[in-house]
Amino acid sequence: MSGPRESTSFAALRGRLQEAAAEFAGGPDALEGILLGMVDDVDRAVREPLEIFPVCHHSPASALAMARRLREKQPKVVYLELCEDMAPLLTELRNCRLPVAVQAFAGDVDGFPADWAPLSVVAPVTEASAEYQAIAYALDTPGVELVLVDRSSDHVFQWDRGGEQAGEGTEVPEEAEAALHGEAVGVGIGDLRPRFTELEEHLLRHGKVRHWSEWWHQYVEVPLGDSDHDTYRQVMFLIGSLFRRLAPGDGSRLRVDEDRERYMWTRMREHLAATGTDPEDCLYVCGAFHAASRVEEFGVRGGSDTFTISPRTATTWQYGLIPSSHAAIEAQFGLAAGSVSIAATEWAKGLKRTRVKPYVLEGQAGKKKSAAKKTAVVPAPPPETAAADKLSGFLRRPPVLDGLDEAELLGWSVEIVRAARRNGYLASTADAIAVFETSILLAGMRDRAKPTPYDFQDAAVTCIEKDSVPGRRDVRRLVEIMMGGDRIGQVGYESLPPLARDVYDRLAPLELKLEQRGVRRALLDMASRPELRACSDVLWMLRRLMPQGAARPIMGERRLGERSIQESWDLALGTHQRALIELGYEGVSLEQVLEQRLRRDVYGPRATTATVLAAVEDALLYLRGHRLADELGTHALKLLGAERSVDGAPEVLRRVRALLAYYRTSEPVLPAWIESFVKTGYAHYCTLLPTAFRDEDATVGQVAAMLGFLFSMESLALSLGCDRNQLELAVAQSHPDDPSKTALLWAAQVQLGTLSRTELRARCDELLDNPLVVPSYPRYLSGFVHALEPVPGLADVVVEAVSNAFGRLPDTVLLPWLPLLITTLRSGAADLAPLMVREAGRIFPGRLAALDAWVPPWRVPETDPFAAAPVADVRRGTALLTAHPATCDAVAELLGCDDGWSRPDAPAPSGVGLLAAHPATCDAVAELLGCDGTWAAAGPSPSGGAVLTARHPATAEVLESLLAGA
C-alpha cells in the first residue's frame, strides 16, 4: 500500500529499480512490483509524522543508533514494542545485573485449555539492545513517558489458537545456561529473519557464510555501525519490507503479525488522543518487520475504529524478573551459538569507536557511575523537511574494507591457545601462528579484508581441535567464551518476590553468599547450634520443591521419625534463581507452596493411592502438622476403595508399613484414618486376590505385595473387626495358571496352615522329577523369591529349592535355563534376593573344607521333638561333676549344702521331687491358669516333667493348649 500522496524523494531509486527489473526480468512483472513496493514501504514509513525507529533485537548497531537518536531528538514519549502489562516491572531492572528477562507467569488458567498450563512469557533484555537504551532514557529522564503498546501476555496465548505459541521456540535445551527461560514463550523487539527458506539459503550461499547470524553481522551490522540516522532508518525499513514481501503465505502467522500491528497503532492513537501529545515529540520503537506494515491502521491518521481489542481472559497473571543469559537468548530465538556474546563485544567496540554515550539506568547493578562530560545535544531536523534518499547511495556504495588489525588478531590467537591448553589441548605457539594465518586466509576466501570473529572461530577449530575433545569444552565453545562469554544475569534482592527474599533471610545463619552463582558448601551442626534446625527445614523443603542440584544433601537424611544432628549441603540457589523466583509466583512461603503442590497432586485426576500416601509422608516430613496429613490420608482411603487394579500395591505396602511404624513409635494411638485404611485395604485386597492371580496383566510382584499387606496387617485388621475367613476364602478361590503365581499361592497356603512345609517340599521335588516342567522351574523359583515378601519365614525352603535344582539337574538341563533364572531374579526380585542370600549363608558351611562332609539340613532325618529323651541323656553334665569334685564341693559349701555325694547307683535326680515337696506352688500356678482340679492320686513317678500331667491334669491341658496356640 502506498500513502495518500507519493513522495518524490525516492523517484530516482524507483527509476533505477524499474530499469533493473526490465533488464533482469525482460519487462514488467512480479519482480518490478516487489521492488517498487519495497520503495513505497520505505517512503511511507519515512513520511509518517510519528517517527518510527526500526530495530532488530539484540543488535549493537540498533543500540548505537538508538542512543544517538535519543540524545538528538529528546522525545517526550517513547512507544515501545513490548507487552503492555509488563510496564510496572521495568523500574526493577536497575536492581539487576543484565541480562535478565521480564516474565509473565500464570500457574492456573481460566479461559485457556488446561493442558497449556503453566503459561509463561519472557522478554529478555541485554545491554547491547535498543530496547534497553529506550527504557533507560525514559525512566531516568524527567518528563519522559514510556508506553508499552504491544499485545498483553494474555493476548499472546489468545491469538495462538493452535497452541503453537506465536511461532516462537519452546523446546527446553539440555544445557543449564540455555534453559534459564524454561518453556516460556519469548517475545522481543525485531525478530528480523527471512521467512522464505530459499531466500535465506540464497543469502548464505552468496554471502559465503554458514548461518544467519554471521550474514547479519557481515552485511548489516558492520555497514550500519557508523551510518547516520536517515541511512540507518531507510536501510532497516528496506530490509523489513523485503522480508515481509517475500514471506510465505502462512495465514496464521501473518494474521498474528498484522493483529499486533493494528494493536500497537490503536494503542498509540488512544494515548495521543488522551494526552494531546504532539506526534512530533514521540518516538515509536518497533521491529523493522513491523515498521514496514501495510495494514489500514498504520499511522496516526490511519483508521481509528477498524480494529477492536478483545478483552483479557480471567487468568491471573503474575510478573517478575528472572535471570537470563546469552545462551538462553540464542536458544529462545534460534540464533547461532555465540552470536549474542559477539554482539556484546561489538557493542563495546562500537562505543569506543563512535564515542557514543549510552544510557544506563541509575543504580544499575554491576555498573559504575561515570563522570563523562556532557555532550551537546544536536537538534533534530525540522519535521516538515522530507528525508533525503539515502538508499541509493548506500546500495551503490562498495563495501568498506576495514584494514587488518594485526594486534587484535594476534591477541585473539594467543588467548585461544592459552584457553585451549587450560582445557587439555596440546596447543603451542605454532598453533597460535597457524590460527592467525588461517584466519586471514579464510577471510580472503570469503572476500573480506578483515577476519570476523566467525572467521577466527573457524580457523581455531581447524588448527587446534584434532580428533577428540579432551575436556568438556570444545574449541568453538572456548572462542565464544573468549569473545565475551555467556554472561548470565542476576535479579537483585529488592526485585525478588516475597518467597525468594524469605528463603534468603531464613538461610542467613549459614553465612554464605547464596545469591552468587556456583556451588556453596553448607555445614550444619544442630547439636552445637540449635538455630540451624530452621535452616535444615528450609533446605529439605527446597530439595523437595526445586530442581535437582539446587539443594543437594551430602551428609544427613530425613526420614519418618529420624532427624540428623549434623548435615552437609551443596547449595546452588544463585544458579537456579529462576526456579526460586517462579516458586514465588505460587505463594508467599515455602510451606504454602508445598501444601498447594501436595493438594494438587492428591486431588489431581491422575492421583493414585500410592501418590497420596507419598504426599502424606511428605506432609509429615516437611510440614510437621497432622492436620494436612490426616486430610490427605482420608482421601487415600477413598481412592483405595475406588481402585480396580493392583498396579500400585507394592508402593502402597511400602508406604503403609513406614507410616504405621512412624505412628506406633511417635503417637500414643493410631490416627483414625490409618485404622480405616487397614480395614478397607484388608477387605479390598481380599476381594481382588482371586482376580489378580488369574489376571495376566498383574505381575507376580504386585500379587506378592497384596499378600504382604494382608499377612503383615492381619493382626491389626483382626483387632479392628476384620474376618480372617475372608482371607482364607480368597486364597481358596485363587487358581493361577502362571508358574510364578502358583508358587506364590503355595507360600500363602503354608502361611495360612492349609499346606505343610513337608507337602511344599514334596511338590518342589515333583517339579524337578517332571522333565516337562523343568524348563519353567526358574519361574517357580521367581514366585518363591517373591513369596519372601509376605512369608519371610520360607527363606529356608527357597534356599532348599534352589540347592536341589543345582544338585539334581544335569548340566545339559541346568545350563540352558540358568541365564533365565538369573535375569528373572534380577529383574523381578532384586530387593528380596539379599534375604535369600543371608539364609544361604546361615545354612551352608563357612569354609570350603567343610563342604565335602556337610549334610544339608533338609536331608537330615526328622525327629520328634516331643519324644522321650534316652536315659543316658538325662544325666548329661554329671560326668563333669565327678571329674572335678573339688569344684562341686566348693559350690555346695557356698550354698550351705552338707548332704554329701550320692551313691553311684542312685537314680538320677529330677524336678519331680520339687513339685511333690512344694504342693502350694503348684496350686498357685493352677489358680493363675484358672484350673480348679484336685491332685491326682500318687502313682508311679513318670520321668521328666510328666509329673505335672499325672498330679494336675487340668493344668497340663491348659499349658498344652497355650503351647499349641503359640
Tab-separated table of N, CA, C and O in Angstrom, residues 326-361:
chain	number	residue	atom	x	y	z
A	326	HIS	N	23.198	-15.193	27.615
A	326	HIS	CA	23.359	-15.135	26.165
A	326	HIS	C	22.943	-16.450	25.516
A	326	HIS	O	22.284	-16.458	24.471
A	327	ALA	N	23.301	-17.556	26.142
A	327	ALA	CA	22.925	-18.856	25.583
A	327	ALA	C	21.411	-19.051	25.595
A	327	ALA	O	20.842	-19.636	24.666
A	328	ALA	N	20.736	-18.575	26.645
A	328	ALA	CA	19.281	-18.707	26.703
A	328	ALA	C	18.611	-17.881	25.614
A	328	ALA	O	17.628	-18.321	24.996
A	329	ILE	N	19.128	-16.689	25.349
A	329	ILE	CA	18.555	-15.850	24.290
A	329	ILE	C	18.777	-16.487	22.931
A	329	ILE	O	17.882	-16.496	22.065
A	330	GLU	N	19.973	-17.028	22.714
A	330	GLU	CA	20.243	-17.693	21.432
A	330	GLU	C	19.335	-18.889	21.222
A	330	GLU	O	18.807	-19.101	20.118
A	331	ALA	N	19.125	-19.674	22.279
A	331	ALA	CA	18.241	-20.831	22.146
A	331	ALA	C	16.791	-20.405	21.974
A	331	ALA	O	16.030	-21.070	21.254
A	332	GLN	N	16.388	-19.290	22.593
A	332	GLN	CA	14.991	-18.849	22.529
A	332	GLN	C	14.623	-18.380	21.135
A	332	GLN	O	13.540	-18.686	20.630
A	333	PHE	N	15.526	-17.647	20.485
A	333	PHE	CA	15.205	-17.019	19.207
A	333	PHE	C	15.904	-17.664	18.021
A	333	PHE	O	15.915	-17.097	16.928
A	334	GLY	N	16.497	-18.828	18.221
A	334	GLY	CA	17.080	-19.558	17.100
A	334	GLY	C	18.326	-18.924	16.520
A	334	GLY	O	18.591	-19.062	15.324
A	335	LEU	N	19.103	-18.227	17.335
A	335	LEU	CA	20.343	-17.611	16.865
A	335	LEU	C	21.496	-18.588	16.971
A	335	LEU	O	21.431	-19.582	17.700
A	336	ALA	N	22.553	-18.305	16.245
A	336	ALA	CA	23.731	-19.162	16.286
A	336	ALA	C	24.407	-19.050	17.639
A	336	ALA	O	24.392	-17.994	18.284
A	337	ALA	N	25.010	-20.147	18.077
A	337	ALA	CA	25.691	-20.166	19.365
A	337	ALA	C	26.826	-19.153	19.367
A	337	ALA	O	27.662	-19.131	18.457
A	338	GLY	N	26.864	-18.313	20.371
A	338	GLY	CA	27.909	-17.305	20.497
A	338	GLY	C	27.593	-15.987	19.828
A	338	GLY	O	28.360	-15.027	19.982
A	339	SER	N	26.491	-15.881	19.098
A	339	SER	CA	26.211	-14.647	18.359
A	339	SER	C	25.884	-13.488	19.302
A	339	SER	O	26.276	-12.348	19.045
A	340	VAL	N	25.176	-13.742	20.393
A	340	VAL	CA	24.855	-12.667	21.326
A	340	VAL	C	26.105	-12.210	22.078
A	340	VAL	O	26.267	-11.018	22.363
A	341	SER	N	26.999	-13.144	22.379
A	341	SER	CA	28.262	-12.759	23.025
A	341	SER	C	29.103	-11.916	22.085
A	341	SER	O	29.721	-10.924	22.497
A	342	ILE	N	29.135	-12.292	20.810
A	342	ILE	CA	29.882	-11.488	19.830
A	342	ILE	C	29.235	-10.124	19.671
A	342	ILE	O	29.929	-9.103	19.523
A	343	ALA	N	27.904	-10.064	19.706
A	343	ALA	CA	27.225	-8.778	19.612
A	343	ALA	C	27.570	-7.886	20.805
A	343	ALA	O	27.729	-6.672	20.646
A	344	ALA	N	27.690	-8.471	21.996
A	344	ALA	CA	28.086	-7.679	23.162
A	344	ALA	C	29.495	-7.117	22.993
A	344	ALA	O	29.777	-5.972	23.369
A	345	THR	N	30.385	-7.911	22.421
A	345	THR	CA	31.746	-7.425	22.165
A	345	THR	C	31.739	-6.304	21.135
A	345	THR	O	32.446	-5.288	21.276
A	346	GLU	N	30.950	-6.453	20.071
A	346	GLU	CA	30.858	-5.414	19.050
A	346	GLU	C	30.245	-4.141	19.619
A	346	GLU	O	30.607	-3.033	19.216
A	347	TRP	N	29.319	-4.271	20.560
A	347	TRP	CA	28.724	-3.115	21.210
A	347	TRP	C	29.770	-2.322	21.979
A	347	TRP	O	29.828	-1.084	21.881
A	348	ALA	N	30.613	-3.042	22.728
A	348	ALA	CA	31.669	-2.351	23.474
A	348	ALA	C	32.669	-1.679	22.533
A	348	ALA	O	33.107	-0.542	22.779
A	349	LYS	N	33.021	-2.354	21.443
A	349	LYS	CA	33.952	-1.751	20.476
A	349	LYS	C	33.313	-0.560	19.774
A	349	LYS	O	33.981	0.457	19.501
A	350	GLY	N	32.016	-0.671	19.470
A	350	GLY	CA	31.341	0.439	18.801
A	350	GLY	C	31.266	1.674	19.674
A	350	GLY	O	31.359	2.804	19.179
A	351	LEU	N	31.079	1.489	20.989
A	351	LEU	CA	31.058	2.639	21.885
A	351	LEU	C	32.401	3.354	21.902
A	351	LEU	O	32.461	4.598	21.938
A	352	LYS	N	33.505	2.604	21.895
A	352	LYS	CA	34.828	3.221	21.880
A	352	LYS	C	35.100	3.912	20.549
A	352	LYS	O	35.701	4.993	20.498
A	353	ARG	N	34.636	3.283	19.473
A	353	ARG	CA	34.930	3.837	18.146
A	353	ARG	C	34.119	5.089	17.871
A	353	ARG	O	34.643	6.096	17.375
A	354	THR	N	32.851	5.080	18.195
A	354	THR	CA	31.977	6.220	17.892
A	354	THR	C	31.894	7.231	19.018
A	354	THR	O	31.382	8.328	18.816
A	355	ARG	N	32.365	6.831	20.208
A	355	ARG	CA	32.305	7.707	21.385
A	355	ARG	C	30.868	8.129	21.719
A	355	ARG	O	30.622	9.251	22.186
A	356	VAL	N	29.959	7.224	21.472
A	356	VAL	CA	28.569	7.467	21.843
A	356	VAL	C	28.399	7.131	23.317
A	356	VAL	O	28.854	6.079	23.781
A	357	LYS	N	27.724	8.016	24.034
A	357	LYS	CA	27.481	7.771	25.445
A	357	LYS	C	26.158	7.018	25.591
A	357	LYS	O	25.097	7.555	25.286
A	358	PRO	N	26.217	5.780	26.062
A	358	PRO	CA	24.963	5.014	26.168
A	358	PRO	C	24.182	5.431	27.399
A	358	PRO	O	24.690	6.038	28.337
A	359	TYR	N	22.908	5.084	27.405
A	359	TYR	CA	22.042	5.316	28.561
A	359	TYR	C	22.107	4.086	29.462
A	359	TYR	O	22.014	2.935	28.998
A	360	VAL	N	22.289	4.348	30.754
A	360	VAL	CA	22.345	3.282	31.757
A	360	VAL	C	21.432	3.686	32.902
A	360	VAL	O	21.442	4.845	33.338
A	361	LEU	N	20.627	2.762	33.360
A	361	LEU	CA	19.720	3.052	34.466
A	361	LEU	C	20.499	3.460	35.708
A	361	LEU	O	21.547	2.873	36.027
